[in-house]
């Protein structure tokens, strides 16, 4: 069983179902509205624990009922929430997600308590970080906290996985220096390298550019097509499973959480782990919502 620790965001998602996205100045009626747990960090932690990892979570929430709802959800899945703290100044993060009739989404984020995650919070979780096999982080919490967590991990032989989302153009070199694996989607990859992802050759060019930044392993996810990988010794493409997607929210998070659970620390089973993660993601997109759509290991049959 892998020991995975996730540093990241906790949000409460408000999902707005529409036939199509409105144009500027246009008013449209919604087909439906729902509220559910979300946040990239929380989604990835839930995906990891549901795929069998011993999972701990470093995050921050407010002090309202939304926070209690989220923490209860984490506990039901058996997640270690010892390092989910309460902010003294901000409410629990919120996401407003529009999903169209084809399952595509557009998302607006209110950071809230997620922006209060500090280096001190990371230090309080230092023992948990040292005990993990790998740590996963994204950009919905402040980057100084991620850098500190990855430095602690690197100093203690803990593998680091960065999901550079939401994308930023100039990732601090201090963070890249302590990142073992990076997992962007095609848009995020282009923002990092300036190289548009159009085919496998351009994915390889992206990977080579990221290698020059100090990254050891690169995985680029390309939605319904699948995912590309490049290690120091091998490259390849793992196709996605063909399904009828109704909501792509949390698809990428499900992939990363599932991958972090199944991938060996020496990357020796990278194609098998990516196949499993693709399968988990393909199941998630067939249900509306984020965390409620993330499958359990028993449901991911290859």
mmCIF file of C-alpha atoms in Angstrom:
data_model
loop_
_atom_site.group_PDB
_atom_site.id
_atom_site.type_symbol
_atom_site.label_atom_id
_atom_site.label_comp_id
_atom_site.label_asym_id
_atom_site.label_seq_id
_atom_site.Cartn_x
_atom_site.Cartn_y
_atom_site.Cartn_z
ATOM 1 C CA UNK A 1 0.000 0.000 0.000
ATOM 2 C CA UNK A 2 1.434 3.374 -1.019
ATOM 3 C CA UNK A 3 1.562 6.190 1.516
ATOM 4 C CA UNK A 4 0.425 9.339 -0.282
ATOM 5 C CA UNK A 5 0.175 12.830 1.161
ATOM 6 C CA UNK A 6 -1.614 15.568 -0.762
ATOM 7 C CA UNK A 7 -1.098 19.281 -0.211
ATOM 8 C CA UNK A 8 -3.884 21.252 -1.793
ATOM 9 C CA UNK A 9 -7.232 22.951 -1.915
ATOM 10 C CA UNK A 10 -10.609 22.164 -0.451
ATOM 11 C CA UNK A 11 -13.640 23.701 -2.149
ATOM 12 C CA UNK A 12 -17.379 23.388 -2.058
ATOM 13 C CA UNK A 13 -18.541 23.147 -5.672
ATOM 14 C CA UNK A 14 -21.725 24.679 -7.027
ATOM 15 C CA UNK A 15 -22.454 22.902 -10.321
ATOM 16 C CA UNK A 16 -24.591 24.736 -12.873
ATOM 17 C CA UNK A 17 -25.874 22.602 -15.750
ATOM 18 C CA UNK A 18 -26.520 24.490 -19.008
ATOM 19 C CA UNK A 19 -27.173 23.513 -22.615
ATOM 20 C CA UNK A 20 -24.312 25.750 -23.734
ATOM 21 C CA UNK A 21 -22.074 28.424 -22.244
ATOM 22 C CA UNK A 22 -23.498 31.972 -22.407
ATOM 23 C CA UNK A 23 -21.987 34.619 -24.638
ATOM 24 C CA UNK A 24 -20.888 37.951 -23.107
ATOM 25 C CA UNK A 25 -23.988 39.903 -22.069
ATOM 26 C CA UNK A 26 -26.305 36.909 -22.608
ATOM 27 C CA UNK A 27 -28.670 35.442 -20.010
ATOM 28 C CA UNK A 28 -29.453 31.732 -20.119
ATOM 29 C CA UNK A 29 -31.678 29.488 -18.004
ATOM 30 C CA UNK A 30 -30.010 26.587 -16.186
ATOM 31 C CA UNK A 31 -31.087 22.967 -16.529
ATOM 32 C CA UNK A 32 -30.060 22.162 -12.972
ATOM 33 C CA UNK A 33 -27.991 23.115 -9.931
ATOM 34 C CA UNK A 34 -26.174 20.978 -7.368
ATOM 35 C CA UNK A 35 -23.708 21.431 -4.503
ATOM 36 C CA UNK A 36 -20.886 18.953 -3.851
ATOM 37 C CA UNK A 37 -17.365 18.661 -2.477
ATOM 38 C CA UNK A 38 -14.468 19.698 -4.681
ATOM 39 C CA UNK A 39 -11.073 21.404 -4.878
ATOM 40 C CA UNK A 40 -8.147 19.935 -6.791
ATOM 41 C CA UNK A 41 -6.319 18.897 -3.647
ATOM 42 C CA UNK A 42 -9.343 17.262 -2.062
ATOM 43 C CA UNK A 43 -10.289 15.544 -5.319
ATOM 44 C CA UNK A 44 -6.808 14.080 -5.722
ATOM 45 C CA UNK A 45 -6.656 12.963 -2.099
ATOM 46 C CA UNK A 46 -10.053 11.267 -2.398
ATOM 47 C CA UNK A 47 -9.009 9.571 -5.647
ATOM 48 C CA UNK A 48 -5.880 8.274 -3.922
ATOM 49 C CA UNK A 49 -7.635 6.941 -0.842
ATOM 50 C CA UNK A 50 -10.411 5.337 -2.926
ATOM 51 C CA UNK A 51 -7.767 3.537 -4.993
ATOM 52 C CA UNK A 52 -6.230 2.057 -1.869
ATOM 53 C CA UNK A 53 -3.504 4.460 -0.763
ATOM 54 C CA UNK A 54 -2.917 5.324 2.869
ATOM 55 C CA UNK A 55 -3.714 9.002 2.347
ATOM 56 C CA UNK A 56 -3.127 12.135 4.409
ATOM 57 C CA UNK A 57 -4.255 15.628 3.427
ATOM 58 C CA UNK A 58 -2.783 19.065 4.166
ATOM 59 C CA UNK A 59 -5.385 21.767 3.547
ATOM 60 C CA UNK A 60 -7.322 24.636 5.093
ATOM 61 C CA UNK A 61 -11.047 25.300 5.443
ATOM 62 C CA UNK A 62 -13.269 27.910 7.069
ATOM 63 C CA UNK A 63 -15.275 27.482 10.255
ATOM 64 C CA UNK A 64 -18.733 27.220 8.723
ATOM 65 C CA UNK A 65 -20.972 24.277 7.974
ATOM 66 C CA UNK A 66 -19.336 23.805 4.585
ATOM 67 C CA UNK A 67 -16.083 22.928 6.340
ATOM 68 C CA UNK A 68 -17.799 20.330 8.537
ATOM 69 C CA UNK A 69 -19.401 18.824 5.433
ATOM 70 C CA UNK A 70 -16.036 18.471 3.705
ATOM 71 C CA UNK A 71 -14.177 17.027 6.701
ATOM 72 C CA UNK A 72 -16.949 14.502 7.306
ATOM 73 C CA UNK A 73 -16.637 13.446 3.656
ATOM 74 C CA UNK A 74 -12.878 12.937 4.035
ATOM 75 C CA UNK A 75 -13.293 10.895 7.198
ATOM 76 C CA UNK A 76 -15.897 8.614 5.602
ATOM 77 C CA UNK A 77 -13.321 7.628 2.995
ATOM 78 C CA UNK A 78 -10.727 6.888 5.677
ATOM 79 C CA UNK A 79 -8.484 9.861 4.937
ATOM 80 C CA UNK A 80 -6.099 11.222 7.574
ATOM 81 C CA UNK A 81 -7.336 14.786 8.237
ATOM 82 C CA UNK A 82 -4.997 15.650 11.111
ATOM 83 C CA UNK A 83 -3.522 18.458 9.001
ATOM 84 C CA UNK A 84 -6.731 19.971 7.636
ATOM 85 C CA UNK A 85 -6.726 23.240 9.576
ATOM 86 C CA UNK A 86 -9.288 26.027 10.046
ATOM 87 C CA UNK A 87 -8.537 29.524 8.796
ATOM 88 C CA UNK A 88 -9.109 32.368 11.234
ATOM 89 C CA UNK A 89 -9.802 34.887 8.482
ATOM 90 C CA UNK A 90 -11.435 33.223 5.456
ATOM 91 C CA UNK A 91 -14.255 30.874 4.578
ATOM 92 C CA UNK A 92 -13.996 27.520 2.881
ATOM 93 C CA UNK A 93 -13.004 27.778 -0.787
ATOM 94 C CA UNK A 94 -15.758 27.794 -3.400
ATOM 95 C CA UNK A 95 -15.921 26.759 -7.054
ATOM 96 C CA UNK A 96 -18.673 27.650 -9.509
ATOM 97 C CA UNK A 97 -18.743 25.144 -12.354
ATOM 98 C CA UNK A 98 -20.761 25.481 -15.543
ATOM 99 C CA UNK A 99 -21.208 22.165 -17.356
ATOM 100 C CA UNK A 100 -22.654 22.129 -20.878
ATOM 101 C CA UNK A 101 -24.689 19.436 -22.629
ATOM 102 C CA UNK A 102 -21.497 17.830 -23.970
ATOM 103 C CA UNK A 103 -19.922 17.467 -20.529
ATOM 104 C CA UNK A 104 -17.382 20.268 -20.968
ATOM 105 C CA UNK A 105 -16.915 22.672 -18.082
ATOM 106 C CA UNK A 106 -15.858 26.220 -17.235
ATOM 107 C CA UNK A 107 -14.860 26.955 -13.652
ATOM 108 C CA UNK A 108 -14.582 30.065 -11.460
ATOM 109 C CA UNK A 109 -12.684 29.730 -8.164
ATOM 110 C CA UNK A 110 -12.894 31.647 -4.893
ATOM 111 C CA UNK A 111 -9.726 30.662 -3.037
ATOM 112 C CA UNK A 112 -10.882 31.507 0.475
ATOM 113 C CA UNK A 113 -9.116 29.500 3.166
ATOM 114 C CA UNK A 114 -6.981 27.753 0.555
ATOM 115 C CA UNK A 115 -4.980 30.964 0.219
ATOM 116 C CA UNK A 116 -4.202 30.839 3.946
ATOM 117 C CA UNK A 117 -2.121 27.652 3.705
ATOM 118 C CA UNK A 118 1.290 28.671 5.029
ATOM 119 C CA UNK A 119 4.838 27.406 5.411
ATOM 120 C CA UNK A 120 4.053 27.028 9.112
ATOM 121 C CA UNK A 121 1.152 24.686 8.267
ATOM 122 C CA UNK A 122 3.596 22.599 6.245
ATOM 123 C CA UNK A 123 6.059 22.456 9.139
ATOM 124 C CA UNK A 124 3.285 21.191 11.404
ATOM 125 C CA UNK A 125 2.794 18.327 8.938
ATOM 126 C CA UNK A 126 6.508 17.588 8.579
ATOM 127 C CA UNK A 127 6.320 14.199 10.313
ATOM 128 C CA UNK A 128 3.515 13.094 7.988
ATOM 129 C CA UNK A 129 5.444 14.261 4.920
ATOM 130 C CA UNK A 130 8.552 12.352 5.991
ATOM 131 C CA UNK A 131 6.474 9.185 6.492
ATOM 132 C CA UNK A 132 4.969 9.267 2.971
ATOM 133 C CA UNK A 133 6.144 7.512 -0.187
ATOM 134 C CA UNK A 134 5.179 10.520 -2.310
ATOM 135 C CA UNK A 135 3.593 13.942 -2.028
ATOM 136 C CA UNK A 136 1.244 15.532 -4.577
ATOM 137 C CA UNK A 137 0.516 19.262 -4.890
ATOM 138 C CA UNK A 138 -1.258 21.717 -7.216
ATOM 139 C CA UNK A 139 -1.410 25.513 -7.561
ATOM 140 C CA UNK A 140 -4.673 26.194 -5.687
ATOM 141 C CA UNK A 141 -2.660 26.870 -2.514
ATOM 142 C CA UNK A 142 0.234 29.351 -2.145
ATOM 143 C CA UNK A 143 3.435 28.291 -3.881
ATOM 144 C CA UNK A 144 5.750 29.007 -0.893
ATOM 145 C CA UNK A 145 3.949 26.259 1.044
ATOM 146 C CA UNK A 146 4.416 23.836 -1.865
ATOM 147 C CA UNK A 147 8.116 24.652 -2.137
ATOM 148 C CA UNK A 148 8.636 24.044 1.564
ATOM 149 C CA UNK A 149 6.718 20.754 1.471
ATOM 150 C CA UNK A 150 8.685 19.530 -1.553
ATOM 151 C CA UNK A 151 11.982 20.535 0.082
ATOM 152 C CA UNK A 152 11.118 18.485 3.152
ATOM 153 C CA UNK A 153 10.083 15.599 0.912
ATOM 154 C CA UNK A 154 13.252 15.728 -1.208
ATOM 155 C CA UNK A 155 15.474 15.852 1.882
ATOM 156 C CA UNK A 156 13.788 12.699 3.183
ATOM 157 C CA UNK A 157 13.609 10.607 0.005
ATOM 158 C CA UNK A 158 9.899 11.248 -0.562
ATOM 159 C CA UNK A 159 8.881 11.456 -4.242
ATOM 160 C CA UNK A 160 7.291 14.737 -5.373
ATOM 161 C CA UNK A 161 4.522 15.083 -7.987
ATOM 162 C CA UNK A 162 3.428 18.518 -9.206
ATOM 163 C CA UNK A 163 0.134 19.131 -10.981
ATOM 164 C CA UNK A 164 0.721 22.657 -12.396
ATOM 165 C CA UNK A 165 -2.917 23.715 -12.324
ATOM 166 C CA UNK A 166 -4.256 26.311 -12.548
ATOM 167 C CA UNK A 167 -1.391 26.957 -14.952
ATOM 168 C CA UNK A 168 1.202 29.664 -14.415
ATOM 169 C CA UNK A 169 3.779 30.666 -16.992
ATOM 170 C CA UNK A 170 6.894 30.975 -14.863
ATOM 171 C CA UNK A 171 7.027 28.228 -12.255
ATOM 172 C CA UNK A 172 9.676 29.173 -9.664
ATOM 173 C CA UNK A 173 12.962 27.404 -10.343
ATOM 174 C CA UNK A 174 13.159 26.697 -6.612
ATOM 175 C CA UNK A 175 10.071 24.509 -6.951
ATOM 176 C CA UNK A 176 11.161 22.805 -10.173
ATOM 177 C CA UNK A 177 14.454 21.886 -8.510
ATOM 178 C CA UNK A 178 12.623 19.691 -5.992
ATOM 179 C CA UNK A 179 9.970 18.276 -8.372
ATOM 180 C CA UNK A 180 10.410 14.667 -9.507
ATOM 181 C CA UNK A 181 7.348 14.346 -11.756
ATOM 182 C CA UNK A 182 5.114 16.939 -13.396
ATOM 183 C CA UNK A 183 1.604 16.147 -14.683
ATOM 184 C CA UNK A 184 0.093 18.978 -16.780
ATOM 185 C CA UNK A 185 -2.677 18.763 -19.339
ATOM 186 C CA UNK A 186 -1.980 19.950 -22.875
ATOM 187 C CA UNK A 187 -2.944 23.572 -22.148
ATOM 188 C CA UNK A 188 -0.825 23.732 -19.005
ATOM 189 C CA UNK A 189 2.123 22.153 -20.831
ATOM 190 C CA UNK A 190 1.983 24.820 -23.537
ATOM 191 C CA UNK A 191 1.851 27.622 -20.952
ATOM 192 C CA UNK A 192 4.958 26.220 -19.248
ATOM 193 C CA UNK A 193 7.048 25.592 -22.379
ATOM 194 C CA UNK A 194 5.493 27.733 -25.118
ATOM 195 C CA UNK A 195 5.171 24.606 -27.293
ATOM 196 C CA UNK A 196 1.639 23.866 -28.529
ATOM 197 C CA UNK A 197 0.543 20.245 -28.051
ATOM 198 C CA UNK A 198 -0.768 18.910 -31.366
ATOM 199 C CA UNK A 199 0.667 15.390 -31.656
ATOM 200 C CA UNK A 200 3.065 12.957 -30.003
ATOM 201 C CA UNK A 201 6.114 14.729 -31.429
ATOM 202 C CA UNK A 202 5.048 18.011 -29.825
ATOM 203 C CA UNK A 203 4.435 16.182 -26.535
ATOM 204 C CA UNK A 204 7.981 14.837 -26.739
ATOM 205 C CA UNK A 205 9.252 18.367 -27.386
ATOM 206 C CA UNK A 206 7.337 19.574 -24.328
ATOM 207 C CA UNK A 207 8.852 16.801 -22.224
ATOM 208 C CA UNK A 208 12.369 17.636 -23.373
ATOM 209 C CA UNK A 209 11.797 21.294 -22.487
ATOM 210 C CA UNK A 210 10.611 20.259 -19.018
ATOM 211 C CA UNK A 211 13.602 17.953 -18.570
ATOM 212 C CA UNK A 212 15.794 21.023 -19.097
ATOM 213 C CA UNK A 213 13.938 22.675 -16.210
ATOM 214 C CA UNK A 214 15.078 19.843 -13.934
ATOM 215 C CA UNK A 215 12.029 17.556 -14.033
ATOM 216 C CA UNK A 216 12.777 13.815 -14.128
ATOM 217 C CA UNK A 217 9.455 12.427 -15.409
ATOM 218 C CA UNK A 218 6.706 14.103 -17.447
ATOM 219 C CA UNK A 219 3.122 12.970 -18.022
ATOM 220 C CA UNK A 220 0.888 15.095 -20.260
ATOM 221 C CA UNK A 221 -2.836 14.338 -20.185
ATOM 222 C CA UNK A 222 -4.833 15.067 -23.342
ATOM 223 C CA UNK A 223 -8.431 14.509 -22.278
ATOM 224 C CA UNK A 224 -10.395 11.930 -24.220
ATOM 225 C CA UNK A 225 -7.310 10.945 -26.233
ATOM 226 C CA UNK A 226 -5.283 9.617 -23.305
ATOM 227 C CA UNK A 227 -1.922 10.512 -21.786
ATOM 228 C CA UNK A 228 1.724 10.744 -22.862
ATOM 229 C CA UNK A 229 4.716 9.933 -20.691
ATOM 230 C CA UNK A 230 8.435 10.539 -20.883
ATOM 231 C CA UNK A 231 11.066 9.246 -18.463
ATOM 232 C CA UNK A 232 14.856 9.435 -18.807
ATOM 233 C CA UNK A 233 14.764 6.042 -20.572
ATOM 234 C CA UNK A 234 11.364 5.683 -22.290
ATOM 235 C CA UNK A 235 8.412 7.495 -23.856
ATOM 236 C CA UNK A 236 4.953 6.332 -24.832
ATOM 237 C CA UNK A 237 1.280 7.119 -25.190
ATOM 238 C CA UNK A 238 -1.489 5.394 -23.237
ATOM 239 C CA UNK A 239 -4.885 5.762 -24.945
ATOM 240 C CA UNK A 240 -7.998 6.730 -23.017
ATOM 241 C CA UNK A 241 -11.030 4.496 -22.604
ATOM 242 C CA UNK A 242 -13.875 5.550 -24.879
ATOM 243 C CA UNK A 243 -16.971 6.497 -22.890
ATOM 244 C CA UNK A 244 -19.903 8.895 -23.072
ATOM 245 C CA UNK A 245 -18.704 11.807 -20.938
ATOM 246 C CA UNK A 246 -21.388 13.817 -19.169
ATOM 247 C CA UNK A 247 -19.131 15.934 -16.907
ATOM 248 C CA UNK A 248 -15.332 16.236 -17.127
ATOM 249 C CA UNK A 249 -15.037 17.932 -13.717
ATOM 250 C CA UNK A 250 -12.352 16.165 -11.615
ATOM 251 C CA UNK A 251 -11.265 13.930 -14.511
ATOM 252 C CA UNK A 252 -7.667 15.131 -14.303
ATOM 253 C CA UNK A 253 -7.687 15.035 -10.502
ATOM 254 C CA UNK A 254 -8.981 11.465 -10.557
ATOM 255 C CA UNK A 255 -6.182 10.515 -12.957
ATOM 256 C CA UNK A 256 -3.477 11.997 -10.726
ATOM 257 C CA UNK A 257 -4.834 10.566 -7.476
ATOM 258 C CA UNK A 258 -5.235 7.096 -8.963
ATOM 259 C CA UNK A 259 -1.795 7.285 -10.590
ATOM 260 C CA UNK A 260 -0.132 8.291 -7.315
ATOM 261 C CA UNK A 261 -1.566 5.170 -5.718
ATOM 262 C CA UNK A 262 -0.527 2.624 -8.348
ATOM 263 C CA UNK A 263 2.761 3.974 -9.745
ATOM 264 C CA UNK A 264 5.877 2.271 -8.411
ATOM 265 C CA UNK A 265 8.507 4.624 -7.030
ATOM 266 C CA UNK A 266 10.974 3.573 -9.746
ATOM 267 C CA UNK A 267 8.350 4.179 -12.491
ATOM 268 C CA UNK A 268 8.796 0.579 -13.668
ATOM 269 C CA UNK A 269 5.041 0.073 -14.173
ATOM 270 C CA UNK A 270 4.282 3.524 -15.594
ATOM 271 C CA UNK A 271 2.130 2.304 -18.512
ATOM 272 C CA UNK A 272 0.096 -0.027 -16.297
ATOM 273 C CA UNK A 273 -0.383 2.711 -13.678
ATOM 274 C CA UNK A 274 -1.448 5.201 -16.367
ATOM 275 C CA UNK A 275 -3.883 2.662 -17.828
ATOM 276 C CA UNK A 276 -5.437 2.248 -14.385
ATOM 277 C CA UNK A 277 -5.585 6.037 -13.939
ATOM 278 C CA UNK A 278 -7.152 6.480 -17.385
ATOM 279 C CA UNK A 279 -9.781 3.908 -16.455
ATOM 280 C CA UNK A 280 -10.534 5.684 -13.176
ATOM 281 C CA UNK A 281 -10.867 8.983 -15.031
ATOM 282 C CA UNK A 282 -13.147 7.433 -17.657
ATOM 283 C CA UNK A 283 -15.504 6.299 -14.905
ATOM 284 C CA UNK A 284 -15.491 9.721 -13.225
ATOM 285 C CA UNK A 285 -16.604 11.574 -16.374
ATOM 286 C CA UNK A 286 -19.727 9.433 -16.666
ATOM 287 C CA UNK A 287 -21.271 10.995 -13.531
ATOM 288 C CA UNK A 288 -22.105 14.636 -12.867
ATOM 289 C CA UNK A 289 -20.106 16.276 -10.100
ATOM 290 C CA UNK A 290 -16.581 16.054 -8.714
ATOM 291 C CA UNK A 291 -15.947 13.947 -5.613
ATOM 292 C CA UNK A 292 -19.132 11.915 -5.912
ATOM 293 C CA UNK A 293 -17.952 10.771 -9.366
ATOM 294 C CA UNK A 294 -14.516 9.519 -8.250
ATOM 295 C CA UNK A 295 -14.539 5.696 -8.331
ATOM 296 C CA UNK A 296 -13.325 3.159 -5.792
ATOM 297 C CA UNK A 297 -10.664 0.575 -6.595
ATOM 298 C CA UNK A 298 -13.234 -2.213 -6.685
ATOM 299 C CA UNK A 299 -15.079 -0.398 -9.495
ATOM 300 C CA UNK A 300 -11.984 0.056 -11.699
ATOM 301 C CA UNK A 301 -11.883 -3.195 -13.646
ATOM 302 C CA UNK A 302 -9.237 -3.487 -16.370
#
